Amino acid sequence: MDHLQALDGYFKENRDAHIEQLKDFLKIPSISALSEHKKDMQLAAEWLLKSLQDAGIENLSIDKTDGHPVIYGDWLHAEGKPTILVYGHYDVQPVDPIELWESGPFDPEIRDNKLFARGASDDKGQVFMHVKAVEALIKETGSLPVNVKFLIEGEEEVGSPSLEKYIEENKEKLSADLIVISDTGMYGPGKPAVCYGLRGLCGVQIDVKGAKGDLHSGLYGGGVQNPLHALVEVLASFRDKDGTITVEGFYDNVQALSDEERAAYDALGFDEEALKNELEVPELFGEKGYTHLEQTWVRPTLELNGIFGGFSGEGIKTVLPAEAGAKITCRLVPNQDPEEIVEKLKAHIEKHKPVGVTVTVTEFDKGKPYITPFEHPAIQAAGRSYEKVYNVPTAYIRGGGSIPIVAAFDEILDLPVVLMGFGLASENFHAPNEHFHLENFDQGLRVIGDYYYEIAHFTRDELKK
């Protein structure tokens, strides 16, 4: 019997028990952003530790950080074989607005072969799959084909503020040959994908201050600068009518898309017309000369996320507001540095601010972009494991979003990162009625188990970046 047959038998025999165990995990309201759930965070960490212990993982610990704890464990008996570091998170997003949930966010329920609960897809369900894949291999074969380490944190949903320090202080403990993360999605239903790159992120808030207070528009209008007009003038200067960002030096270090990658994206046959209909917009919009996938995967952005100031209630109020502001985020691509981009934004704002107002810029979250070449053997091995189980070709994609800690892993540990996701974009992670398609839970368990065997075929030198 080969390993896939052994895995299949184990997962079929234990499926009901595994689903009930996952439900127990999902019942814990481990919301990292809310201080009243601190005890729940500890409870979730302890639950996960016990699950790893039952699976056969050793050297387990709940490690303190400056914030919520980190769970570590390993199995290191595959002498001479590569070591995989599995990363995930046990914290979840807040559940508001609660009234939009069709069932309780922490009362897991299966409907139409989908498991509904906060964290079902992001990321408890996907972390749980790695635990059970290891458990199946150890119980069915008595060992693992590779060495495995687990690093599961509790602050991903608040930007992983404590994890980078933990990684720096535990480099030797976390040493491995590659990092595997299941916190991303597939290309579509029945269409597996390996994500080999993520965009980075930086954000700022612009605050425009005019007079000492709101002014009567009849008495002062036309003679005093209006902060809203000033703000609009600055915001309009960021992009031209074709969507090209006009901040000086913004594109200087952008890494060009290779012909091979462009051909791979074209082969996906993305339907832009269908997207337009799904979103109910008259036309799509993006930087000229690039397809929608290229615009959202491999090109940088500058987007307005919110504008505020003045009167917005019912009716009209004839004032010049004293203040106005906007929130802006940029998605960044390989070779762009968030710190440098923020400085370029500040210089652009200073250059284009109108007279008569004071403008201040506040910096927010920053995360570097990440990429592992899609021809890397660890990436291609993941594609083969997907194809064995799903029986369709694997897509090799980049993600338009950001997981800042991925770049930290890349920078501190200098390891290839493989993003093997099993979620779907339609699963409402971060929104009411989050759910996980159980067919991807079932097939994903087998993919993960097979991937460990795929990696066992390589020497450690072959897996180096």
Coordinates of C-alpha atoms in Angstrom, one line a residue:
M1 CA 0.0 0.0 0.0
D2 CA 1.4 3.4 -1.0
H3 CA 1.3 6.4 1.3
L4 CA -1.7 8.0 -0.5
Q5 CA -3.8 4.9 0.0
A6 CA -2.8 4.7 3.6
L7 CA -3.7 8.4 4.1
D8 CA -7.0 7.9 2.3
G9 CA -8.0 5.0 4.6
Y10 CA -7.0 6.9 7.7
F11 CA -8.9 10.1 6.8
K12 CA -12.0 8.2 5.7
E13 CA -12.1 6.2 9.0
N14 CA -11.5 9.2 11.2
R15 CA -13.4 11.9 9.3
D16 CA -16.3 12.4 11.7
A17 CA -14.0 12.5 14.6
H18 CA -11.7 15.1 12.9
I19 CA -14.7 17.3 12.0
E20 CA -15.9 17.2 15.7
Q21 CA -12.4 18.1 16.9
L22 CA -12.2 21.0 14.5
K23 CA -15.6 22.2 15.7
D24 CA -14.2 22.2 19.3
F25 CA -11.3 24.3 18.1
L26 CA -13.6 26.7 16.3
K27 CA -15.8 27.1 19.4
I28 CA -13.0 29.0 21.2
P29 CA -13.4 32.8 20.5
S30 CA -9.7 33.5 20.1
I31 CA -10.0 37.1 18.9
S32 CA -6.6 38.6 19.2
A33 CA -7.7 42.2 18.7
L34 CA -10.0 42.3 21.7
S35 CA -8.4 42.3 25.2
E36 CA -11.5 40.6 26.8
H37 CA -10.5 37.5 24.9
K38 CA -7.1 37.1 26.4
K39 CA -8.1 34.0 28.3
D40 CA -9.6 32.5 25.1
M41 CA -6.3 33.1 23.4
Q42 CA -4.6 31.0 26.1
L43 CA -7.3 28.4 25.9
A44 CA -6.9 28.1 22.1
A45 CA -3.1 27.8 22.5
E46 CA -3.5 25.0 25.0
W47 CA -6.1 23.2 22.8
L48 CA -3.7 23.3 19.9
L49 CA -0.8 22.1 22.0
K50 CA -2.8 19.0 23.1
S51 CA -3.8 18.3 19.5
L52 CA -0.2 18.4 18.4
Q53 CA 0.8 16.1 21.3
D54 CA -1.9 13.6 20.4
A55 CA -0.7 13.7 16.8
G56 CA 2.8 12.6 17.9
I57 CA 4.6 15.9 17.8
E58 CA 7.4 16.3 20.4
N59 CA 9.3 19.1 22.3
L60 CA 6.1 21.0 22.6
S61 CA 5.9 24.4 24.3
I62 CA 3.7 27.4 24.7
D63 CA 6.2 30.3 24.4
K64 CA 5.5 33.7 25.9
T65 CA 5.9 36.8 23.7
D66 CA 5.3 40.4 24.2
G67 CA 1.7 39.6 23.2
H68 CA -0.2 36.4 22.8
P69 CA 1.8 33.1 23.0
V70 CA 3.4 31.1 20.3
I71 CA 3.1 27.3 20.1
Y72 CA 6.2 25.3 19.1
G73 CA 6.6 21.6 18.5
D74 CA 8.7 19.3 16.3
W75 CA 9.3 15.8 15.1
L76 CA 13.0 15.4 14.1
H77 CA 13.7 11.7 13.5
A78 CA 14.1 11.6 9.7
E79 CA 17.9 11.6 9.7
G80 CA 19.5 13.4 6.7
K81 CA 16.1 14.5 5.3
P82 CA 14.9 18.1 4.9
T83 CA 13.1 19.9 7.6
I84 CA 9.8 21.7 7.0
L85 CA 8.7 24.6 9.2
V86 CA 4.9 24.8 9.2
Y87 CA 3.6 28.2 10.1
G88 CA 0.0 29.2 10.9
H89 CA -2.1 31.2 13.4
Y90 CA -4.8 30.3 15.9
D91 CA -6.2 33.8 16.3
V92 CA -9.3 35.0 14.4
Q93 CA -10.9 38.3 13.4
P94 CA -13.7 40.0 15.4
V95 CA -17.2 38.9 14.3
D96 CA -19.0 42.2 13.8
P97 CA -21.6 42.8 12.5
I98 CA -23.0 39.9 14.5
E99 CA -26.6 40.3 13.2
L100 CA -25.5 39.2 9.7
W101 CA -24.4 35.8 10.8
E102 CA -26.9 33.0 9.9
S103 CA -25.5 30.8 12.8
G104 CA -23.3 31.7 15.7
P105 CA -19.8 32.6 14.8
F106 CA -18.5 30.3 17.5
D107 CA -21.2 27.7 17.1
P108 CA -19.8 25.7 14.2
E109 CA -22.5 24.4 11.8
I110 CA -22.3 22.4 8.6
R111 CA -24.6 23.5 5.7
D112 CA -24.2 22.3 2.1
N113 CA -20.9 20.6 3.0
K114 CA -19.5 23.9 4.2
L115 CA -18.3 24.4 7.8
F116 CA -19.5 27.8 9.0
A117 CA -17.7 29.5 11.9
R118 CA -15.2 32.3 12.5
G119 CA -11.7 30.8 11.7
A120 CA -13.0 27.9 9.7
S121 CA -11.0 29.0 6.7
D122 CA -8.7 31.6 8.1
D123 CA -6.8 30.0 9.6
K124 CA -7.8 27.4 12.2
G125 CA -9.2 24.9 9.6
Q126 CA -6.0 25.0 7.5
V127 CA -3.7 24.8 10.6
F128 CA -5.7 21.8 11.8
M129 CA -5.2 20.1 8.4
H130 CA -1.4 20.1 8.9
V131 CA -1.8 18.6 12.4
K132 CA -4.0 15.8 11.1
A133 CA -1.8 15.1 8.1
V134 CA 1.2 14.6 10.5
E135 CA -1.0 12.5 12.8
A136 CA -2.1 10.2 9.9
L137 CA 1.4 9.6 8.7
I138 CA 2.8 8.8 12.2
K139 CA -0.1 6.5 13.1
E140 CA -0.2 4.7 9.7
T141 CA 3.5 4.4 9.0
G142 CA 5.1 5.0 12.4
S143 CA 7.2 7.9 11.2
L144 CA 7.4 10.9 8.9
P145 CA 9.3 11.1 5.6
V146 CA 10.8 14.5 6.6
N147 CA 11.5 16.4 9.7
V148 CA 8.7 18.8 10.7
K149 CA 8.6 21.8 13.0
F150 CA 5.4 23.8 13.9
L151 CA 5.3 27.5 14.7
I152 CA 1.7 28.6 15.3
E153 CA 1.1 32.2 16.5
G154 CA -1.8 34.1 18.0
E155 CA -1.4 37.6 16.5
E156 CA -1.5 37.3 12.8
E157 CA -4.9 39.1 12.6
V158 CA -3.3 42.1 14.3
G159 CA -0.2 42.3 12.2
S160 CA 2.1 39.8 14.1
P161 CA 3.7 42.5 16.2
S162 CA 5.5 40.1 18.5
L163 CA 6.5 37.4 16.0
E164 CA 9.5 39.0 14.3
K165 CA 11.3 39.4 17.6
Y166 CA 10.5 35.8 18.5
I167 CA 11.9 34.6 15.2
E168 CA 15.1 36.7 15.6
E169 CA 15.6 35.3 19.1
N170 CA 14.9 31.7 18.1
K171 CA 16.7 31.3 14.7
E172 CA 18.4 28.1 15.6
K173 CA 15.3 26.5 17.1
L174 CA 13.4 27.4 13.9
S175 CA 16.1 26.4 11.5
A176 CA 14.7 24.5 8.5
D177 CA 15.0 24.0 4.8
L178 CA 11.6 25.5 3.8
I179 CA 8.6 27.1 5.3
V180 CA 5.0 25.9 4.4
I181 CA 2.0 28.1 5.1
S182 CA -1.6 27.3 4.5
D183 CA -3.2 30.7 4.9
T184 CA -4.0 31.5 1.3
G185 CA -6.5 30.3 -1.2
M186 CA -7.0 28.3 -4.4
Y187 CA -7.4 29.8 -7.8
G188 CA -11.0 28.7 -7.8
P189 CA -13.3 25.8 -7.0
G190 CA -11.6 22.6 -8.0
K191 CA -8.6 24.7 -9.2
P192 CA -5.6 24.3 -6.9
A193 CA -2.9 26.9 -6.8
V194 CA 0.5 27.5 -5.3
C195 CA 1.1 31.1 -4.4
Y196 CA 4.8 32.0 -4.8
G197 CA 4.6 35.7 -4.2
L198 CA 2.7 38.3 -2.1
R199 CA 2.6 42.1 -2.4
G200 CA 3.9 44.2 0.5
L201 CA 2.1 47.0 2.2
C202 CA 2.5 50.5 3.5
G203 CA -0.1 53.0 4.7
V204 CA -0.4 56.6 5.7
Q205 CA -3.0 59.0 7.0
I206 CA -3.1 62.6 5.6
D207 CA -4.5 65.2 7.9
V208 CA -5.2 68.7 6.6
K209 CA -5.7 71.5 9.1
G210 CA -7.1 74.9 8.1
A211 CA -8.6 77.6 10.4
K212 CA -8.9 77.2 14.2
G213 CA -12.5 76.1 13.7
D214 CA -15.3 75.6 11.2
L215 CA -16.0 78.9 9.3
H216 CA -19.3 80.3 7.9
S217 CA -19.0 79.8 4.1
G218 CA -20.8 83.1 3.4
L219 CA -18.4 85.2 5.6
Y220 CA -15.2 83.4 4.7
G221 CA -15.8 81.4 1.6
G222 CA -13.4 82.4 -1.2
G223 CA -11.0 84.1 1.1
V224 CA -9.7 81.3 3.3
Q225 CA -8.4 77.9 2.1
N226 CA -10.9 75.1 2.5
P227 CA -9.2 71.9 3.9
L228 CA -11.4 69.7 1.8
H229 CA -10.5 71.4 -1.4
A230 CA -6.8 71.2 -0.4
L231 CA -7.1 67.5 0.4
V232 CA -8.8 66.8 -2.9
E233 CA -6.0 68.6 -4.7
V234 CA -3.4 66.5 -3.0
L235 CA -5.3 63.2 -3.6
A236 CA -5.9 64.0 -7.3
S237 CA -2.1 64.4 -7.8
F238 CA -1.3 60.8 -6.9
R239 CA -2.5 59.2 -10.1
D240 CA -3.2 60.1 -13.7
K241 CA -6.4 59.3 -15.6
D242 CA -5.0 56.0 -16.8
G243 CA -4.2 54.8 -13.2
T244 CA -0.5 55.3 -13.4
I245 CA 0.9 56.5 -10.1
T246 CA 2.6 59.9 -10.4
V247 CA 4.7 59.9 -7.2
E248 CA 8.3 60.5 -8.2
G249 CA 10.4 57.4 -8.1
F250 CA 7.5 55.1 -7.1
Y251 CA 8.2 52.6 -9.9
D252 CA 12.0 52.9 -9.8
N253 CA 12.7 49.4 -8.2
V254 CA 9.7 47.5 -9.5
Q255 CA 10.8 44.0 -10.7
A256 CA 9.6 43.3 -14.3
L257 CA 7.3 40.4 -15.0
S258 CA 9.1 37.6 -16.8
D259 CA 7.9 36.2 -20.1
E260 CA 7.4 32.8 -18.4
E261 CA 5.2 34.2 -15.7
R262 CA 3.2 36.3 -18.1
A263 CA 2.6 33.2 -20.3
A264 CA 1.5 31.2 -17.1
Y265 CA -1.0 33.9 -16.2
D266 CA -2.4 34.0 -19.7
A267 CA -2.8 30.2 -19.7
L268 CA -5.2 30.6 -16.7
G269 CA -7.8 32.0 -19.0
F270 CA -9.0 34.6 -16.5
D271 CA -12.5 36.0 -17.5
E272 CA -12.4 39.7 -17.0
E273 CA -15.9 40.1 -18.4
A274 CA -17.3 37.6 -15.8
L275 CA -15.5 39.6 -13.0
K276 CA -17.1 42.8 -14.2
N277 CA -20.5 41.2 -14.1
E278 CA -19.9 39.7 -10.6
L279 CA -18.8 43.0 -9.2
E280 CA -21.6 44.9 -11.0
V281 CA -19.3 47.5 -12.4
P282 CA -19.6 49.0 -15.9
E283 CA -15.9 48.6 -16.6
L284 CA -12.8 47.4 -14.9
F285 CA -10.0 49.9 -14.3
G286 CA -6.3 49.5 -13.9
E287 CA -2.8 50.5 -15.0
K288 CA -2.6 50.6 -18.8
G289 CA -0.7 47.8 -20.6
Y290 CA -1.4 45.1 -18.0
T291 CA -4.1 42.5 -17.6
H292 CA -6.3 42.3 -14.5
L293 CA -4.2 39.5 -13.0
E294 CA -1.0 41.4 -13.6
Q295 CA -2.5 44.6 -12.2
T296 CA -3.6 42.8 -9.0
W297 CA -0.6 40.4 -8.6
V298 CA 2.6 42.0 -9.9
R299 CA 2.0 45.7 -10.1
P300 CA 2.1 48.2 -7.2
T301 CA -0.9 50.2 -6.2
L302 CA -1.9 53.4 -4.4
E303 CA -5.5 53.4 -3.2
L304 CA -7.7 55.8 -1.1
N305 CA -9.3 53.8 1.7
G306 CA -11.2 56.6 3.3
I307 CA -11.9 60.3 3.2
F308 CA -13.3 62.4 6.0
G309 CA -14.1 66.0 6.9
G310 CA -16.9 68.5 6.9
F311 CA -20.6 67.9 7.2
S312 CA -22.1 64.7 5.8
G313 CA -25.5 64.6 7.5
E314 CA -28.9 65.1 6.0
G315 CA -29.5 68.4 4.3
I316 CA -26.8 71.0 4.0
K317 CA -24.5 73.0 6.4
T318 CA -22.8 75.9 4.9
V319 CA -19.3 75.7 6.5
L320 CA -15.7 75.6 5.6
P321 CA -14.5 72.6 7.7
A322 CA -11.5 73.2 9.9
E323 CA -10.0 69.8 9.2
A324 CA -10.1 67.0 6.6
G325 CA -8.2 63.8 6.1
A326 CA -7.7 60.6 4.1
K327 CA -6.3 57.1 4.6
I328 CA -4.1 55.6 1.9
T329 CA -2.5 52.2 1.4
C330 CA 0.0 51.0 -1.2
R331 CA 0.5 47.4 -2.2
L332 CA 4.1 46.9 -3.1
V333 CA 5.9 44.4 -5.3
P334 CA 9.4 42.8 -5.1
N335 CA 12.3 45.2 -4.7
Q336 CA 10.0 48.0 -3.4
D337 CA 10.9 48.9 0.2
P338 CA 8.0 50.2 2.4
E339 CA 10.1 52.7 4.2
E340 CA 11.4 54.2 1.0
I341 CA 7.9 54.4 -0.5
V342 CA 6.5 56.2 2.6
E343 CA 9.3 58.8 2.2
K344 CA 8.4 59.2 -1.5
L345 CA 4.8 59.7 -0.5
K346 CA 5.7 62.3 2.1
A347 CA 7.9 64.2 -0.4
H348 CA 5.0 64.1 -3.0
I349 CA 2.5 65.4 -0.5
E350 CA 4.8 68.2 0.6
K351 CA 5.4 69.2 -3.0
H352 CA 1.7 69.3 -3.9
K353 CA 0.1 70.7 -0.7
P354 CA -1.8 73.9 -1.4
V355 CA -1.2 77.1 0.5
G356 CA -3.3 78.1 3.5
V357 CA -3.3 74.7 5.3
T358 CA -1.0 72.6 7.5
V359 CA -0.6 69.0 6.4
T360 CA 0.7 66.2 8.6
V361 CA 1.3 62.6 7.6
T362 CA 1.0 59.6 10.0
E363 CA 2.6 56.3 9.1
F364 CA 0.8 53.0 9.6
D365 CA 1.4 49.3 9.0
K366 CA 4.3 48.3 6.8
G367 CA 5.2 44.9 5.3
K368 CA 7.7 44.0 2.6
P369 CA 6.8 42.0 -0.5
Y370 CA 7.9 38.5 -0.9
I371 CA 8.7 36.1 -3.8
T372 CA 10.1 32.6 -4.2
P373 CA 10.8 31.9 -7.9
F374 CA 8.0 29.7 -9.2
E375 CA 10.5 27.2 -10.7
H376 CA 11.9 26.5 -7.3
P377 CA 11.8 22.7 -6.6
A378 CA 9.7 23.2 -3.4
I379 CA 7.1 25.2 -5.3
Q380 CA 7.0 22.7 -8.2
A381 CA 6.7 19.8 -5.7
A382 CA 3.6 21.4 -4.2
G383 CA 2.1 21.6 -7.6
R384 CA 2.7 17.9 -8.2
S385 CA 1.0 17.0 -4.8
Y386 CA -2.1 19.1 -5.7
E387 CA -2.3 17.4 -9.1
K388 CA -2.2 13.9 -7.7
V389 CA -5.2 14.6 -5.5
Y390 CA -7.3 17.1 -7.6
N391 CA -6.4 15.5 -10.9
V392 CA -6.1 18.9 -12.6
P393 CA -3.1 21.1 -13.4
T394 CA -1.9 23.4 -10.6
A395 CA -1.9 27.1 -11.2
Y396 CA 1.2 29.1 -10.1
I397 CA 0.0 32.5 -8.9
R398 CA 0.9 35.5 -6.9
G399 CA -1.3 37.0 -4.2
G400 CA -2.5 40.5 -4.4
G401 CA -2.7 40.8 -0.6
S402 CA 0.0 40.9 2.1
I403 CA 1.1 38.6 4.9
P404 CA 3.9 40.8 6.4
I405 CA 5.4 38.1 8.5
V406 CA 6.2 36.1 5.3
A407 CA 8.7 38.7 4.3
A408 CA 10.2 38.5 7.8
F409 CA 10.6 34.8 7.5
D410 CA 12.3 35.2 4.2
E411 CA 14.6 37.9 5.5
I412 CA 15.5 36.5 8.9
L413 CA 15.6 32.7 8.2
D414 CA 16.5 33.0 4.5
L415 CA 14.3 30.1 3.5
P416 CA 12.0 29.5 0.5
V417 CA 8.4 30.0 1.5
V418 CA 5.6 27.8 0.0
L419 CA 2.1 29.0 0.3
M420 CA -0.2 26.0 -0.1
G421 CA -3.7 27.3 0.5
F422 CA -7.0 25.5 0.5
G423 CA -9.5 28.3 1.0
L424 CA -11.7 30.0 -1.6
A425 CA -12.2 33.7 -2.1
S426 CA -15.9 33.3 -1.6
E427 CA -15.5 31.9 1.9
N428 CA -16.1 35.3 3.7
F429 CA -13.0 35.2 5.8
H430 CA -12.9 38.5 7.9
A431 CA -16.7 38.8 7.2
P432 CA -19.9 37.4 8.6
N433 CA -20.7 33.7 7.7
E434 CA -17.1 32.7 7.2
H435 CA -17.0 29.1 6.1
F436 CA -14.7 26.3 4.7
H437 CA -15.6 24.0 1.8
L438 CA -15.2 20.5 3.3
E439 CA -14.3 19.0 -0.1
N440 CA -11.1 21.1 0.1
F441 CA -10.6 20.1 3.8
D442 CA -10.8 16.4 2.7
Q443 CA -8.6 16.7 -0.4
G444 CA -6.2 19.1 1.3
L445 CA -5.3 16.6 4.0
R446 CA -4.2 14.2 1.3
V447 CA -2.2 16.9 -0.5
I448 CA -0.3 17.9 2.6
G449 CA 0.5 14.3 3.4
D450 CA 1.8 13.7 -0.1
Y451 CA 3.8 16.9 -0.1
Y452 CA 5.9 15.6 2.8
Y453 CA 6.9 12.7 0.6
E454 CA 7.6 14.9 -2.3
I455 CA 10.0 17.0 -0.3
A456 CA 11.7 13.8 1.0
H457 CA 13.0 13.2 -2.5
F458 CA 15.3 16.3 -2.3
T459 CA 18.5 16.9 -0.6
R460 CA 18.9 19.9 1.7
D461 CA 21.2 21.5 -0.8
E462 CA 18.6 21.2 -3.6
L463 CA 16.1 23.1 -1.6
K464 CA 18.3 26.2 -1.0
K465 CA 17.1 29.5 -2.3

